[in-house]
CSV table of C-alpha atoms in Angstrom, one decimal:
chain,number,residue,atom,x,y,z
A,214,MET,CA,28.2,35.9,-19.3
A,215,LYS,CA,26.7,32.7,-20.8
A,216,ARG,CA,29.5,30.5,-19.4
A,217,ALA,CA,28.9,32.0,-15.9
A,218,TRP,CA,25.3,31.0,-15.9
A,219,LYS,CA,26.2,27.5,-17.1
A,220,TRP,CA,28.7,27.2,-14.2
A,221,ILE,CA,26.0,28.5,-11.8
A,222,GLY,CA,23.3,26.1,-13.2
A,223,GLY,CA,25.7,23.2,-13.2
A,224,THR,CA,26.8,23.9,-9.5
A,225,PHE,CA,23.2,24.4,-8.5
A,226,ILE,CA,22.2,20.9,-10.0
A,227,VAL,CA,25.3,19.2,-8.4
A,228,LEU,CA,24.2,20.7,-5.0
A,229,CYS,CA,20.7,19.6,-5.3
A,230,VAL,CA,21.9,16.0,-6.1
A,231,LEU,CA,24.2,16.2,-3.0
A,232,VAL,CA,21.3,17.4,-0.7
A,233,ALA,CA,19.1,14.7,-2.0
A,234,LEU,CA,21.6,12.0,-1.5
A,235,ALA,CA,22.4,13.2,2.0
A,236,GLY,CA,18.6,13.2,2.8
A,237,PHE,CA,18.2,9.7,1.5
A,238,LEU,CA,21.2,8.5,3.5
A,239,LEU,CA,20.0,10.3,6.7
A,240,PHE,CA,16.5,8.8,6.4
A,241,HIS,CA,17.8,5.2,5.8
A,242,ALA,CA,20.3,5.7,8.8
A,243,VAL,CA,17.3,6.7,11.0
A,244,ARG,CA,15.1,3.9,9.7
A,245,ARG,CA,17.9,1.3,10.5
A,246,ASN,CA,18.2,2.7,14.0
A,247,VAL,CA,14.5,2.8,14.7
A,248,GLU,CA,14.0,-0.7,13.3
A,249,SER,CA,16.7,-2.0,15.5
A,250,ARG,CA,15.2,-0.5,18.7
A,251,SER,CA,12.6,-2.5,20.6
A,252,PRO,CA,10.3,-0.1,22.6
A,253,GLY,CA,11.1,-1.9,25.8
A,254,LEU,CA,7.7,-1.5,27.1
A,255,ILE,CA,7.3,-1.3,30.9
A,256,ALA,CA,3.9,-1.9,32.5
A,257,VAL,CA,2.3,1.0,34.2
A,258,SER,CA,-1.2,1.7,35.2
A,259,LEU,CA,-1.9,5.4,34.9
A,260,PRO,CA,-5.1,7.4,34.5
A,261,ALA,CA,-5.8,8.1,30.9
A,262,PRO,CA,-6.9,11.6,29.7
A,263,ASP,CA,-9.4,11.7,27.0
A,264,LEU,CA,-8.1,12.7,23.6
A,265,ALA,CA,-10.4,14.1,20.9
A,266,PHE,CA,-9.4,13.3,17.2
A,267,GLN,CA,-11.1,13.3,13.8
A,268,THR,CA,-11.5,10.6,11.1
A,269,LEU,CA,-10.0,11.6,7.8
A,270,ASP,CA,-13.6,12.5,6.7
A,271,GLY,CA,-14.2,14.8,9.7
A,272,HIS,CA,-16.1,12.7,12.2
A,273,GLU,CA,-15.1,13.4,15.8
A,274,ARG,CA,-13.9,10.5,18.0
A,275,HIS,CA,-12.7,10.3,21.6
A,276,LEU,CA,-10.3,8.0,23.2
A,277,ARG,CA,-12.9,7.2,25.7
A,278,ASP,CA,-15.0,5.6,23.1
A,279,TYR,CA,-12.7,2.6,22.9
A,280,LYS,CA,-12.9,1.7,26.6
A,281,GLY,CA,-13.2,-2.2,26.7
A,282,LYS,CA,-10.6,-2.8,24.1
A,283,VAL,CA,-6.8,-2.9,24.1
A,284,VAL,CA,-5.8,0.3,22.3
A,285,PHE,CA,-2.5,1.2,20.5
A,286,LEU,CA,-2.4,4.9,20.1
A,287,ASP,CA,0.4,6.5,18.0
A,288,LEU,CA,0.7,10.3,17.9
A,289,TRP,CA,2.8,11.1,14.8
A,290,GLY,CA,3.3,13.4,11.9
A,291,THR,CA,4.2,13.0,8.3
A,292,TRP,CA,6.9,15.8,9.0
A,293,CYS,CA,8.6,13.7,11.6
A,294,ILE,CA,11.4,11.5,10.4
A,295,GLN,CA,11.3,8.9,13.2
A,296,CYS,CA,7.5,8.7,12.7
A,297,VAL,CA,7.8,7.9,9.0
A,298,ALA,CA,10.7,5.6,9.8
A,299,GLU,CA,8.8,3.5,12.2
A,300,MET,CA,5.4,3.4,10.3
A,301,PRO,CA,6.3,0.1,8.4
A,302,THR,CA,6.8,-1.7,11.8
A,303,VAL,CA,3.4,-0.1,13.0
A,304,GLN,CA,1.8,-1.4,9.9
A,305,ALA,CA,3.2,-4.9,10.4
A,306,LEU,CA,1.9,-4.9,14.1
A,307,TYR,CA,-1.5,-3.7,12.8
A,308,ASP,CA,-1.6,-6.5,10.3
A,309,ARG,CA,-1.2,-9.0,13.1
A,310,TYR,CA,-4.2,-7.6,15.1
A,311,LYS,CA,-6.4,-6.0,12.4
A,312,ASN,CA,-8.9,-8.8,12.6
A,313,ASP,CA,-8.9,-9.0,16.4
A,314,PRO,CA,-12.1,-7.3,17.8
A,315,GLU,CA,-10.3,-6.9,21.2
A,316,VAL,CA,-7.5,-4.6,19.8
A,317,VAL,CA,-7.9,-1.2,18.3
A,318,PHE,CA,-5.3,0.9,16.5
A,319,LEU,CA,-5.5,4.8,16.4
A,320,ILE,CA,-2.7,6.4,14.4
A,321,VAL,CA,-3.4,10.0,15.1
A,322,SER,CA,-1.4,12.7,13.2
A,323,ARG,CA,-0.9,16.2,14.5
A,324,LEU,CA,0.0,19.2,12.4
A,325,ASP,CA,-1.2,17.4,9.2
A,326,THR,CA,-4.4,17.8,7.1
A,327,PRO,CA,-6.5,14.8,6.4
A,328,GLN,CA,-5.6,15.2,2.8
A,329,ARG,CA,-1.9,15.1,3.6
A,330,VAL,CA,-2.4,11.8,5.7
A,331,GLU,CA,-4.4,10.3,2.9
A,332,HIS,CA,-1.6,11.1,0.4
A,333,TYR,CA,1.1,9.7,2.7
A,334,ALA,CA,-1.0,6.5,3.3
A,335,ARG,CA,-1.6,6.1,-0.3
A,336,LEU,CA,2.1,6.6,-1.3
A,337,GLY,CA,3.3,4.2,1.5
A,338,HIS,CA,0.6,1.6,0.8
A,339,TYR,CA,-0.5,1.7,4.4
A,340,SER,CA,-3.9,0.5,5.4
A,341,LEU,CA,-3.6,1.7,9.2
A,342,PRO,CA,-6.6,3.5,10.6
A,343,PHE,CA,-5.3,7.0,10.3
A,344,PHE,CA,-6.9,10.1,12.3
A,345,VAL,CA,-5.9,13.7,12.7
A,346,THR,CA,-6.0,16.0,15.8
A,347,ARG,CA,-5.1,19.5,16.7
A,348,ASP,CA,-2.4,20.3,19.2
A,349,GLU,CA,-4.8,22.2,21.6
A,350,ASP,CA,-6.9,18.7,21.7
A,351,ILE,CA,-3.8,16.9,23.1
A,352,PRO,CA,-3.9,16.8,26.9
A,353,PRO,CA,-0.6,18.1,28.5
A,354,SER,CA,0.1,14.8,30.0
A,355,MET,CA,0.4,13.2,26.6
A,356,TYR,CA,3.1,15.7,25.4
A,357,PHE,CA,6.4,14.1,25.5
A,358,HIS,CA,8.3,16.9,23.5
A,359,GLN,CA,9.3,14.1,21.1
A,360,TYR,CA,7.5,12.2,18.5
A,361,PRO,CA,6.2,9.8,17.8
A,362,ALA,CA,4.6,9.3,21.2
A,363,THR,CA,3.0,5.9,21.5
A,364,PHE,CA,0.6,4.7,24.2
A,365,LEU,CA,-1.0,1.3,24.9
A,366,TYR,CA,-4.2,1.3,26.9
A,367,SER,CA,-5.6,-1.6,28.9
A,368,LYS,CA,-9.2,-2.6,28.4
A,369,ASP,CA,-10.2,-0.6,31.6
A,370,GLY,CA,-9.0,2.5,29.8
A,371,ARG,CA,-5.8,3.2,31.7
A,372,ILE,CA,-2.4,3.8,30.2
A,373,ALA,CA,-0.6,0.4,30.3
A,374,ALA,CA,2.6,1.6,28.6
A,375,GLN,CA,4.0,4.7,26.8
A,376,HIS,CA,6.9,5.3,24.7
A,377,ALA,CA,8.6,8.4,23.2
A,378,GLY,CA,10.6,8.3,19.9
A,379,GLY,CA,10.6,5.7,17.1
A,380,ALA,CA,10.8,2.1,17.7
A,381,ASP,CA,10.3,-1.3,16.1
A,382,TRP,CA,6.6,-2.0,17.0
A,383,ASN,CA,6.8,-5.3,15.2
A,384,ASP,CA,9.2,-6.6,17.9
A,385,PRO,CA,7.9,-9.9,19.5
A,386,SER,CA,7.8,-8.2,22.9
A,387,VAL,CA,5.2,-5.8,21.8
A,388,SER,CA,2.9,-8.6,20.6
A,389,ALA,CA,3.4,-10.4,24.0
A,390,PHE,CA,2.6,-7.1,25.8
A,391,ILE,CA,-0.7,-6.6,23.9
A,392,ASP,CA,-1.6,-10.3,24.2
A,393,GLY,CA,-1.0,-10.0,28.0
A,394,LEU,CA,-3.4,-6.9,28.1
A,395,LYS,CA,-6.0,-8.9,26.3
A,396,ILE,CA,-5.7,-11.8,28.8
A,397,ARG,CA,-5.5,-9.6,32.0
A,398,ALA,CA,-8.9,-8.2,31.6
A,399,LYS,CA,-10.8,-11.4,31.1
């Protein structure tokens, strides 16, 4: 009987290692795919619904509060493999604009608690401005049934571009698009 338990325990350990290895390989394959994909932004001018969200310490904010600025809004979650895979590229783009008073980043998590987002940011060494929202606060026109869902807003508060799925946000085309939005409103 002791031998059977050793065999079962050994088999369980081997299976756990294999599952962990498969997860690791899958994540890195997704990350490579995401980081090789430019979002290919296409300019649009669509009315922007308001979105309510909260700071990680519980203060309510609204998308409308940022009219007059170029806004990069990313709806994501710690549970979403493409969201996690693209986050280093979002951080790199943010680093480029973090001192630019004309550009605002709103990295809004859904289905996560503020504590979970803080833990994720700390583990990943992210300095992005993270927020949280509830599904019922997301307007239906912002549901793409795929996450992450990313929106760029012009200074007049309209949607200037939108993208569903992970992408390399550090691609030079994104910076050019944002710089164009900054100039267009002057």
